[in-house]
Amino acid sequence: ALYHIFCAYYFIADYDNALKYAYEMLERAKKDNNINAQANALNGIGSIYYTSGDNEKAIVSLTEGLELAEKQDDKHLLARILDGLGTAYFNIQDMEKSLDLKQRSLETARSIGLRNVESYGLDGLAKVYLNIKDYINSEKLFSECLAIREELNFKSGIAETNYHLGDLYLKMDLLE
């Protein structure tokens, strides 16, 4: 129940309440000695922090969650945490670290057939390449991402990817 309350607050951008419930999830998971639930809670906490601009706290939470997820060998959670950690590093303009983490997330998602998480990995990598002006790799990855999102009928993801492709084409001077 705490997870669903956390999600509800997160998706309406009420980060104070989302953080409150994420920390409650973490405390309950610690009390129950549930390592997987701890890693999941830390992923939620990290997501709130990088979404609200506190990337240093996000990196701390996500790194702790990553260590726990690696011990549990939960590849789904591992892919999500790696992606979030890559986003936090992207936000502080550490493109080398972001690129490594996003690539690891993508490889992990692909290893277990998580198409939706794979699309996030492709999207994240494409944004890093866009940021470092490697337009060829960015276009290739955004195109792969779009194909997956169309296959999954992920409408908001399709719209987001098309937006980023448009931005890329403007930067490449392909649109007027």
JSON list of C-alpha atoms in Angstrom, two decimals:
[
{"chain": "A", "resi": 1, "resn": "ALA", "atom": "CA", "xyz": [0.00, 0.00, 0.00]},
{"chain": "A", "resi": 2, "resn": "LEU", "atom": "CA", "xyz": [2.84, 2.42, 0.79]},
{"chain": "A", "resi": 3, "resn": "TYR", "atom": "CA", "xyz": [4.28, 1.91, -2.68]},
{"chain": "A", "resi": 4, "resn": "HIS", "atom": "CA", "xyz": [0.98, 2.87, -4.34]},
{"chain": "A", "resi": 5, "resn": "ILE", "atom": "CA", "xyz": [0.63, 5.96, -2.17]},
{"chain": "A", "resi": 6, "resn": "PHE", "atom": "CA", "xyz": [4.24, 6.89, -2.98]},
{"chain": "A", "resi": 7, "resn": "CYS", "atom": "CA", "xyz": [3.52, 6.48, -6.71]},
{"chain": "A", "resi": 8, "resn": "ALA", "atom": "CA", "xyz": [0.38, 8.56, -6.54]},
{"chain": "A", "resi": 9, "resn": "TYR", "atom": "CA", "xyz": [2.22, 11.48, -4.94]},
{"chain": "A", "resi": 10, "resn": "TYR", "atom": "CA", "xyz": [5.22, 11.07, -7.27]},
{"chain": "A", "resi": 11, "resn": "PHE", "atom": "CA", "xyz": [3.08, 11.17, -10.41]},
{"chain": "A", "resi": 12, "resn": "ILE", "atom": "CA", "xyz": [1.28, 14.32, -9.32]},
{"chain": "A", "resi": 13, "resn": "ALA", "atom": "CA", "xyz": [4.68, 15.88, -8.48]},
{"chain": "A", "resi": 14, "resn": "ASP", "atom": "CA", "xyz": [3.97, 16.17, -4.75]},
{"chain": "A", "resi": 15, "resn": "TYR", "atom": "CA", "xyz": [7.55, 15.26, -3.95]},
{"chain": "A", "resi": 16, "resn": "ASP", "atom": "CA", "xyz": [7.39, 16.08, -0.24]},
{"chain": "A", "resi": 17, "resn": "ASN", "atom": "CA", "xyz": [4.66, 13.51, 0.34]},
{"chain": "A", "resi": 18, "resn": "ALA", "atom": "CA", "xyz": [6.20, 11.05, -2.12]},
{"chain": "A", "resi": 19, "resn": "LEU", "atom": "CA", "xyz": [9.49, 11.28, -0.20]},
{"chain": "A", "resi": 20, "resn": "LYS", "atom": "CA", "xyz": [7.68, 10.77, 3.10]},
{"chain": "A", "resi": 21, "resn": "TYR", "atom": "CA", "xyz": [6.13, 7.52, 1.86]},
{"chain": "A", "resi": 22, "resn": "ALA", "atom": "CA", "xyz": [9.34, 6.37, 0.18]},
{"chain": "A", "resi": 23, "resn": "TYR", "atom": "CA", "xyz": [11.19, 6.74, 3.48]},
{"chain": "A", "resi": 24, "resn": "GLU", "atom": "CA", "xyz": [8.37, 4.87, 5.23]},
{"chain": "A", "resi": 25, "resn": "MET", "atom": "CA", "xyz": [8.78, 2.08, 2.67]},
{"chain": "A", "resi": 26, "resn": "LEU", "atom": "CA", "xyz": [12.51, 2.03, 3.36]},
{"chain": "A", "resi": 27, "resn": "GLU", "atom": "CA", "xyz": [12.05, 1.85, 7.13]},
{"chain": "A", "resi": 28, "resn": "ARG", "atom": "CA", "xyz": [9.51, -0.94, 6.86]},
{"chain": "A", "resi": 29, "resn": "ALA", "atom": "CA", "xyz": [11.79, -2.88, 4.48]},
{"chain": "A", "resi": 30, "resn": "LYS", "atom": "CA", "xyz": [14.71, -2.49, 6.89]},
{"chain": "A", "resi": 31, "resn": "LYS", "atom": "CA", "xyz": [12.57, -3.65, 9.78]},
{"chain": "A", "resi": 32, "resn": "ASP", "atom": "CA", "xyz": [11.50, -6.70, 7.77]},
{"chain": "A", "resi": 33, "resn": "ASN", "atom": "CA", "xyz": [15.09, -7.23, 6.56]},
{"chain": "A", "resi": 34, "resn": "ASN", "atom": "CA", "xyz": [13.75, -7.19, 2.98]},
{"chain": "A", "resi": 35, "resn": "ILE", "atom": "CA", "xyz": [16.78, -6.24, 0.88]},
{"chain": "A", "resi": 36, "resn": "ASN", "atom": "CA", "xyz": [14.86, -6.09, -2.41]},
{"chain": "A", "resi": 37, "resn": "ALA", "atom": "CA", "xyz": [12.24, -3.76, -0.93]},
{"chain": "A", "resi": 38, "resn": "GLN", "atom": "CA", "xyz": [15.02, -1.57, 0.51]},
{"chain": "A", "resi": 39, "resn": "ALA", "atom": "CA", "xyz": [16.62, -1.27, -2.93]},
{"chain": "A", "resi": 40, "resn": "ASN", "atom": "CA", "xyz": [13.24, -0.45, -4.47]},
{"chain": "A", "resi": 41, "resn": "ALA", "atom": "CA", "xyz": [12.58, 2.23, -1.85]},
{"chain": "A", "resi": 42, "resn": "LEU", "atom": "CA", "xyz": [16.04, 3.73, -2.40]},
{"chain": "A", "resi": 43, "resn": "ASN", "atom": "CA", "xyz": [15.31, 3.81, -6.13]},
{"chain": "A", "resi": 44, "resn": "GLY", "atom": "CA", "xyz": [12.11, 5.75, -5.40]},
{"chain": "A", "resi": 45, "resn": "ILE", "atom": "CA", "xyz": [13.95, 8.14, -3.08]},
{"chain": "A", "resi": 46, "resn": "GLY", "atom": "CA", "xyz": [16.68, 8.69, -5.66]},
{"chain": "A", "resi": 47, "resn": "SER", "atom": "CA", "xyz": [14.08, 9.31, -8.38]},
{"chain": "A", "resi": 48, "resn": "ILE", "atom": "CA", "xyz": [12.42, 11.98, -6.27]},
{"chain": "A", "resi": 49, "resn": "TYR", "atom": "CA", "xyz": [15.74, 13.66, -5.59]},
{"chain": "A", "resi": 50, "resn": "TYR", "atom": "CA", "xyz": [16.93, 13.81, -9.21]},
{"chain": "A", "resi": 51, "resn": "THR", "atom": "CA", "xyz": [13.48, 14.85, -10.43]},
{"chain": "A", "resi": 52, "resn": "SER", "atom": "CA", "xyz": [13.41, 17.71, -7.92]},
{"chain": "A", "resi": 53, "resn": "GLY", "atom": "CA", "xyz": [16.99, 18.75, -8.72]},
{"chain": "A", "resi": 54, "resn": "ASP", "atom": "CA", "xyz": [18.92, 17.35, -5.74]},
{"chain": "A", "resi": 55, "resn": "ASN", "atom": "CA", "xyz": [21.22, 15.14, -7.77]},
{"chain": "A", "resi": 56, "resn": "GLU", "atom": "CA", "xyz": [23.83, 14.65, -5.05]},
{"chain": "A", "resi": 57, "resn": "LYS", "atom": "CA", "xyz": [21.25, 13.08, -2.73]},
{"chain": "A", "resi": 58, "resn": "ALA", "atom": "CA", "xyz": [19.92, 11.08, -5.67]},
{"chain": "A", "resi": 59, "resn": "ILE", "atom": "CA", "xyz": [23.38, 9.67, -6.34]},
{"chain": "A", "resi": 60, "resn": "VAL", "atom": "CA", "xyz": [23.81, 8.66, -2.69]},
{"chain": "A", "resi": 61, "resn": "SER", "atom": "CA", "xyz": [20.40, 6.93, -2.51]},
{"chain": "A", "resi": 62, "resn": "LEU", "atom": "CA", "xyz": [20.69, 5.26, -5.89]},
{"chain": "A", "resi": 63, "resn": "THR", "atom": "CA", "xyz": [24.24, 4.05, -5.24]},
{"chain": "A", "resi": 64, "resn": "GLU", "atom": "CA", "xyz": [23.07, 2.44, -2.00]},
{"chain": "A", "resi": 65, "resn": "GLY", "atom": "CA", "xyz": [20.10, 0.91, -3.84]},
{"chain": "A", "resi": 66, "resn": "LEU", "atom": "CA", "xyz": [22.40, -0.32, -6.61]},
{"chain": "A", "resi": 67, "resn": "GLU", "atom": "CA", "xyz": [24.62, -2.15, -4.12]},
{"chain": "A", "resi": 68, "resn": "LEU", "atom": "CA", "xyz": [21.57, -3.89, -2.64]},
{"chain": "A", "resi": 69, "resn": "ALA", "atom": "CA", "xyz": [20.05, -4.74, -6.03]},
{"chain": "A", "resi": 70, "resn": "GLU", "atom": "CA", "xyz": [23.34, -6.28, -7.19]},
{"chain": "A", "resi": 71, "resn": "LYS", "atom": "CA", "xyz": [23.37, -8.53, -4.12]},
{"chain": "A", "resi": 72, "resn": "GLN", "atom": "CA", "xyz": [19.81, -9.68, -4.89]},
{"chain": "A", "resi": 73, "resn": "ASP", "atom": "CA", "xyz": [20.47, -10.24, -8.58]},
{"chain": "A", "resi": 74, "resn": "ASP", "atom": "CA", "xyz": [17.14, -8.53, -9.40]},
{"chain": "A", "resi": 75, "resn": "LYS", "atom": "CA", "xyz": [17.90, -7.47, -12.97]},
{"chain": "A", "resi": 76, "resn": "HIS", "atom": "CA", "xyz": [14.65, -5.54, -13.44]},
{"chain": "A", "resi": 77, "resn": "LEU", "atom": "CA", "xyz": [15.34, -3.38, -10.41]},
{"chain": "A", "resi": 78, "resn": "LEU", "atom": "CA", "xyz": [19.02, -3.20, -11.32]},
{"chain": "A", "resi": 79, "resn": "ALA", "atom": "CA", "xyz": [18.21, -1.84, -14.79]},
{"chain": "A", "resi": 80, "resn": "ARG", "atom": "CA", "xyz": [15.88, 0.80, -13.31]},
{"chain": "A", "resi": 81, "resn": "ILE", "atom": "CA", "xyz": [18.43, 1.92, -10.70]},
{"chain": "A", "resi": 82, "resn": "LEU", "atom": "CA", "xyz": [21.25, 2.08, -13.25]},
{"chain": "A", "resi": 83, "resn": "ASP", "atom": "CA", "xyz": [19.02, 4.22, -15.48]},
{"chain": "A", "resi": 84, "resn": "GLY", "atom": "CA", "xyz": [18.13, 6.57, -12.62]},
{"chain": "A", "resi": 85, "resn": "LEU", "atom": "CA", "xyz": [21.75, 6.86, -11.54]},
{"chain": "A", "resi": 86, "resn": "GLY", "atom": "CA", "xyz": [22.68, 7.64, -15.14]},
{"chain": "A", "resi": 87, "resn": "THR", "atom": "CA", "xyz": [20.04, 10.37, -15.15]},
{"chain": "A", "resi": 88, "resn": "ALA", "atom": "CA", "xyz": [21.43, 11.93, -11.96]},
{"chain": "A", "resi": 89, "resn": "TYR", "atom": "CA", "xyz": [24.93, 12.00, -13.46]},
{"chain": "A", "resi": 90, "resn": "PHE", "atom": "CA", "xyz": [23.50, 13.42, -16.69]},
{"chain": "A", "resi": 91, "resn": "ASN", "atom": "CA", "xyz": [21.88, 16.19, -14.67]},
{"chain": "A", "resi": 92, "resn": "ILE", "atom": "CA", "xyz": [25.24, 17.18, -13.18]},
{"chain": "A", "resi": 93, "resn": "GLN", "atom": "CA", "xyz": [26.80, 17.00, -16.66]},
{"chain": "A", "resi": 94, "resn": "ASP", "atom": "CA", "xyz": [29.03, 13.97, -16.00]},
{"chain": "A", "resi": 95, "resn": "MET", "atom": "CA", "xyz": [28.42, 12.54, -19.45]},
{"chain": "A", "resi": 96, "resn": "GLU", "atom": "CA", "xyz": [31.07, 9.83, -19.21]},
{"chain": "A", "resi": 97, "resn": "LYS", "atom": "CA", "xyz": [29.54, 8.35, -16.05]},
{"chain": "A", "resi": 98, "resn": "SER", "atom": "CA", "xyz": [26.02, 8.82, -17.39]},
{"chain": "A", "resi": 99, "resn": "LEU", "atom": "CA", "xyz": [26.92, 7.06, -20.64]},
{"chain": "A", "resi": 100, "resn": "ASP", "atom": "CA", "xyz": [28.40, 4.09, -18.76]},
{"chain": "A", "resi": 101, "resn": "LEU", "atom": "CA", "xyz": [25.41, 3.72, -16.42]},
{"chain": "A", "resi": 102, "resn": "LYS", "atom": "CA", "xyz": [22.82, 4.13, -19.18]},
{"chain": "A", "resi": 103, "resn": "GLN", "atom": "CA", "xyz": [24.66, 1.53, -21.29]},
{"chain": "A", "resi": 104, "resn": "ARG", "atom": "CA", "xyz": [24.72, -0.91, -18.37]},
{"chain": "A", "resi": 105, "resn": "SER", "atom": "CA", "xyz": [21.00, -0.32, -17.79]},
{"chain": "A", "resi": 106, "resn": "LEU", "atom": "CA", "xyz": [20.24, -0.98, -21.45]},
{"chain": "A", "resi": 107, "resn": "GLU", "atom": "CA", "xyz": [22.33, -4.18, -21.50]},
{"chain": "A", "resi": 108, "resn": "THR", "atom": "CA", "xyz": [20.65, -5.42, -18.32]},
{"chain": "A", "resi": 109, "resn": "ALA", "atom": "CA", "xyz": [17.16, -4.70, -19.65]},
{"chain": "A", "resi": 110, "resn": "ARG", "atom": "CA", "xyz": [17.95, -6.45, -22.92]},
{"chain": "A", "resi": 111, "resn": "SER", "atom": "CA", "xyz": [19.37, -9.48, -21.09]},
{"chain": "A", "resi": 112, "resn": "ILE", "atom": "CA", "xyz": [15.96, -10.20, -19.57]},
{"chain": "A", "resi": 113, "resn": "GLY", "atom": "CA", "xyz": [13.71, -8.94, -22.35]},
{"chain": "A", "resi": 114, "resn": "LEU", "atom": "CA", "xyz": [12.30, -5.86, -20.59]},
{"chain": "A", "resi": 115, "resn": "ARG", "atom": "CA", "xyz": [11.19, -3.89, -23.65]},
{"chain": "A", "resi": 116, "resn": "ASN", "atom": "CA", "xyz": [9.75, -0.95, -21.71]},
{"chain": "A", "resi": 117, "resn": "VAL", "atom": "CA", "xyz": [12.92, -0.56, -19.61]},
{"chain": "A", "resi": 118, "resn": "GLU", "atom": "CA", "xyz": [14.97, -1.06, -22.80]},
{"chain": "A", "resi": 119, "resn": "SER", "atom": "CA", "xyz": [13.13, 1.89, -24.34]},
{"chain": "A", "resi": 120, "resn": "TYR", "atom": "CA", "xyz": [14.08, 4.06, -21.36]},
{"chain": "A", "resi": 121, "resn": "GLY", "atom": "CA", "xyz": [17.69, 2.93, -21.69]},
{"chain": "A", "resi": 122, "resn": "LEU", "atom": "CA", "xyz": [17.75, 3.80, -25.39]},
{"chain": "A", "resi": 123, "resn": "ASP", "atom": "CA", "xyz": [16.11, 7.15, -24.67]},
{"chain": "A", "resi": 124, "resn": "GLY", "atom": "CA", "xyz": [18.63, 7.96, -21.95]},
{"chain": "A", "resi": 125, "resn": "LEU", "atom": "CA", "xyz": [21.62, 6.98, -24.07]},
{"chain": "A", "resi": 126, "resn": "ALA", "atom": "CA", "xyz": [20.29, 8.97, -27.01]},
{"chain": "A", "resi": 127, "resn": "LYS", "atom": "CA", "xyz": [20.00, 12.06, -24.79]},
{"chain": "A", "resi": 128, "resn": "VAL", "atom": "CA", "xyz": [23.60, 11.67, -23.63]},
{"chain": "A", "resi": 129, "resn": "TYR", "atom": "CA", "xyz": [24.78, 11.40, -27.24]},
{"chain": "A", "resi": 130, "resn": "LEU", "atom": "CA", "xyz": [22.65, 14.41, -28.14]},
{"chain": "A", "resi": 131, "resn": "ASN", "atom": "CA", "xyz": [24.25, 16.36, -25.29]},
{"chain": "A", "resi": 132, "resn": "ILE", "atom": "CA", "xyz": [27.78, 15.53, -26.46]},
{"chain": "A", "resi": 133, "resn": "LYS", "atom": "CA", "xyz": [26.78, 16.33, -30.06]},
{"chain": "A", "resi": 134, "resn": "ASP", "atom": "CA", "xyz": [27.15, 12.78, -31.38]},
{"chain": "A", "resi": 135, "resn": "TYR", "atom": "CA", "xyz": [24.09, 13.18, -33.55]},
{"chain": "A", "resi": 136, "resn": "ILE", "atom": "CA", "xyz": [24.51, 9.98, -35.54]},
{"chain": "A", "resi": 137, "resn": "ASN", "atom": "CA", "xyz": [24.39, 7.73, -32.45]},
{"chain": "A", "resi": 138, "resn": "SER", "atom": "CA", "xyz": [21.65, 9.87, -30.94]},
{"chain": "A", "resi": 139, "resn": "GLU", "atom": "CA", "xyz": [19.45, 9.48, -34.02]},
{"chain": "A", "resi": 140, "resn": "LYS", "atom": "CA", "xyz": [20.08, 5.74, -34.19]},
{"chain": "A", "resi": 141, "resn": "LEU", "atom": "CA", "xyz": [19.13, 5.23, -30.53]},
{"chain": "A", "resi": 142, "resn": "PHE", "atom": "CA", "xyz": [16.08, 7.51, -30.64]},
{"chain": "A", "resi": 143, "resn": "SER", "atom": "CA", "xyz": [14.90, 5.59, -33.71]},
{"chain": "A", "resi": 144, "resn": "GLU", "atom": "CA", "xyz": [15.32, 2.24, -31.92]},
{"chain": "A", "resi": 145, "resn": "CYS", "atom": "CA", "xyz": [13.53, 3.67, -28.91]},
{"chain": "A", "resi": 146, "resn": "LEU", "atom": "CA", "xyz": [10.65, 4.92, -31.06]},
{"chain": "A", "resi": 147, "resn": "ALA", "atom": "CA", "xyz": [10.25, 1.51, -32.70]},
{"chain": "A", "resi": 148, "resn": "ILE", "atom": "CA", "xyz": [9.96, -0.20, -29.31]},
{"chain": "A", "resi": 149, "resn": "ARG", "atom": "CA", "xyz": [7.56, 2.39, -27.96]},
{"chain": "A", "resi": 150, "resn": "GLU", "atom": "CA", "xyz": [5.37, 2.01, -31.06]},
{"chain": "A", "resi": 151, "resn": "GLU", "atom": "CA", "xyz": [5.48, -1.78, -30.64]},
{"chain": "A", "resi": 152, "resn": "LEU", "atom": "CA", "xyz": [4.35, -1.35, -27.01]},
{"chain": "A", "resi": 153, "resn": "ASN", "atom": "CA", "xyz": [1.79, 1.32, -27.95]},
{"chain": "A", "resi": 154, "resn": "PHE", "atom": "CA", "xyz": [3.38, 3.56, -25.31]},
{"chain": "A", "resi": 155, "resn": "LYS", "atom": "CA", "xyz": [1.73, 6.77, -26.46]},
{"chain": "A", "resi": 156, "resn": "SER", "atom": "CA", "xyz": [3.36, 9.29, -24.10]},
{"chain": "A", "resi": 157, "resn": "GLY", "atom": "CA", "xyz": [6.74, 7.67, -24.79]},
{"chain": "A", "resi": 158, "resn": "ILE", "atom": "CA", "xyz": [6.14, 7.91, -28.56]},
{"chain": "A", "resi": 159, "resn": "ALA", "atom": "CA", "xyz": [5.34, 11.60, -28.18]},
{"chain": "A", "resi": 160, "resn": "GLU", "atom": "CA", "xyz": [8.42, 12.19, -26.03]},
{"chain": "A", "resi": 161, "resn": "THR", "atom": "CA", "xyz": [10.72, 10.39, -28.47]},
{"chain": "A", "resi": 162, "resn": "ASN", "atom": "CA", "xyz": [9.30, 12.28, -31.44]},
{"chain": "A", "resi": 163, "resn": "TYR", "atom": "CA", "xyz": [9.90, 15.52, -29.53]},
{"chain": "A", "resi": 164, "resn": "HIS", "atom": "CA", "xyz": [13.54, 14.56, -28.97]},
{"chain": "A", "resi": 165, "resn": "LEU", "atom": "CA", "xyz": [13.96, 13.52, -32.61]},
{"chain": "A", "resi": 166, "resn": "GLY", "atom": "CA", "xyz": [12.61, 16.92, -33.64]},
{"chain": "A", "resi": 167, "resn": "ASP", "atom": "CA", "xyz": [15.09, 18.62, -31.29]},
{"chain": "A", "resi": 168, "resn": "LEU", "atom": "CA", "xyz": [17.88, 16.50, -32.76]},
{"chain": "A", "resi": 169, "resn": "TYR", "atom": "CA", "xyz": [16.89, 17.38, -36.32]},
{"chain": "A", "resi": 170, "resn": "LEU", "atom": "CA", "xyz": [16.83, 21.08, -35.44]},
{"chain": "A", "resi": 171, "resn": "LYS", "atom": "CA", "xyz": [20.35, 20.77, -34.02]},
{"chain": "A", "resi": 172, "resn": "MET", "atom": "CA", "xyz": [21.45, 18.94, -37.16]},
{"chain": "A", "resi": 173, "resn": "ASP", "atom": "CA", "xyz": [19.90, 21.76, -39.24]},
{"chain": "A", "resi": 174, "resn": "LEU", "atom": "CA", "xyz": [17.59, 19.30, -40.97]},
{"chain": "A", "resi": 175, "resn": "LEU", "atom": "CA", "xyz": [14.43, 21.27, -40.19]},
{"chain": "A", "resi": 176, "resn": "GLU", "atom": "CA", "xyz": [13.63, 24.84, -41.02]}
]
